[in-house]
Amino acid sequence: MIAEATKMGLVTTPYRFNADDAIAMTQTGADTLVAYMELTTSGKIGARTAKTLEACVDEIQEIRDAAVAIREDVIVLCHGGPIARPRMRSTFSKA
């Protein structure tokens, strides 16, 4: 589906869960990858347990490194788990 959308000139932003997924979607032509860290833990309906912020940083970096090794212009965003507030962006914007 991502490959077809890319052929049609659509912007694609698939969620990815690990480095292997990131490689596959980058090779397929995804414009932006969303490194998904599972259900967000804030708010009234957020998850009660989640990965640690430190673990998320490591996983997101692995996903980013894998994607950029395939194509330098791919954009990698992150979402979910303990990543819940805009003020956390500085933790993830250094890569």
Coordinates of C-alpha atoms in Angstrom, one line a residue:
M1 CA 0.0 0.0 0.0
I2 CA 2.8 2.4 0.8
A3 CA 4.5 1.7 -2.5
E4 CA 1.3 2.3 -4.4
A5 CA 0.6 5.6 -2.5
T6 CA 4.2 6.7 -3.3
K7 CA 3.7 6.0 -7.0
M8 CA 0.6 8.1 -6.9
G9 CA 2.5 11.0 -5.4
L10 CA 0.8 10.8 -2.0
V11 CA 2.7 11.6 1.2
T12 CA 3.2 8.4 3.3
T13 CA 3.7 8.2 7.0
P14 CA 3.5 4.6 8.2
Y15 CA 3.9 3.7 11.9
R16 CA 7.0 1.5 12.5
F17 CA 7.8 -0.7 15.5
N18 CA 11.4 -1.7 15.0
A19 CA 14.5 -1.2 12.8
D20 CA 13.5 -4.0 10.4
D21 CA 10.1 -2.4 9.8
A22 CA 11.9 1.0 9.2
I23 CA 14.2 -0.5 6.6
A24 CA 11.3 -2.1 4.7
M25 CA 9.2 1.0 4.7
T26 CA 12.1 3.3 3.7
Q27 CA 13.0 0.9 0.8
T28 CA 9.3 1.0 -0.2
G29 CA 9.4 4.8 -0.5
A30 CA 7.8 6.1 2.7
D31 CA 8.3 9.8 3.2
T32 CA 8.0 9.9 6.9
L33 CA 8.2 7.1 9.5
V34 CA 6.5 7.3 12.9
A35 CA 8.5 5.3 15.5
Y36 CA 5.6 4.0 17.6
M37 CA 6.3 3.3 21.2
E38 CA 2.9 1.7 22.0
L39 CA -0.1 3.2 23.7
T40 CA 0.5 6.7 25.2
T41 CA 0.5 6.7 29.0
S42 CA -1.1 10.0 29.7
G43 CA -4.6 11.3 29.9
K44 CA -7.8 9.6 31.3
I45 CA -7.6 6.6 29.0
G46 CA -3.8 6.2 28.6
A47 CA -2.0 3.0 29.3
R48 CA -1.1 2.2 32.9
T49 CA 2.3 0.7 32.0
A50 CA 4.8 1.6 29.3
K51 CA 8.3 1.5 28.2
T52 CA 10.7 3.8 30.0
L53 CA 11.6 7.1 28.3
E54 CA 15.2 5.9 28.1
A55 CA 14.2 2.7 26.4
C56 CA 12.1 4.7 23.9
V57 CA 15.1 7.0 23.1
D58 CA 17.2 4.0 22.3
E59 CA 14.5 2.3 20.1
I60 CA 13.7 5.5 18.3
Q61 CA 17.4 6.0 17.6
E62 CA 17.7 2.5 16.2
I63 CA 14.7 3.1 13.9
R64 CA 16.1 6.4 12.8
D65 CA 19.5 5.0 12.1
A66 CA 18.2 2.1 10.1
A67 CA 16.0 4.3 8.0
V68 CA 18.6 7.0 7.3
A69 CA 21.1 4.3 6.3
I70 CA 18.7 3.5 3.5
R71 CA 17.7 7.0 2.5
E72 CA 19.1 10.1 4.2
D73 CA 16.0 12.3 3.4
V74 CA 13.5 10.2 5.3
I75 CA 11.8 12.0 8.2
V76 CA 11.4 10.1 11.5
L77 CA 8.9 11.2 14.1
C78 CA 8.0 9.5 17.4
H79 CA 4.8 8.8 19.2
G80 CA 3.3 6.9 22.1
G81 CA 4.4 5.3 25.4
P82 CA 5.8 8.0 27.7
I83 CA 6.0 10.5 24.8
A84 CA 3.0 12.5 25.7
R85 CA 3.7 16.2 26.0
P86 CA 5.1 18.9 23.6
R87 CA 7.8 19.9 26.2
M88 CA 9.4 16.4 25.8
R89 CA 10.4 17.3 22.2
S90 CA 13.9 18.4 23.2
T91 CA 14.6 14.8 24.4
F92 CA 14.1 13.5 20.8
S93 CA 15.2 16.4 18.6
K94 CA 19.0 15.9 19.0
A95 CA 19.4 12.9 16.6

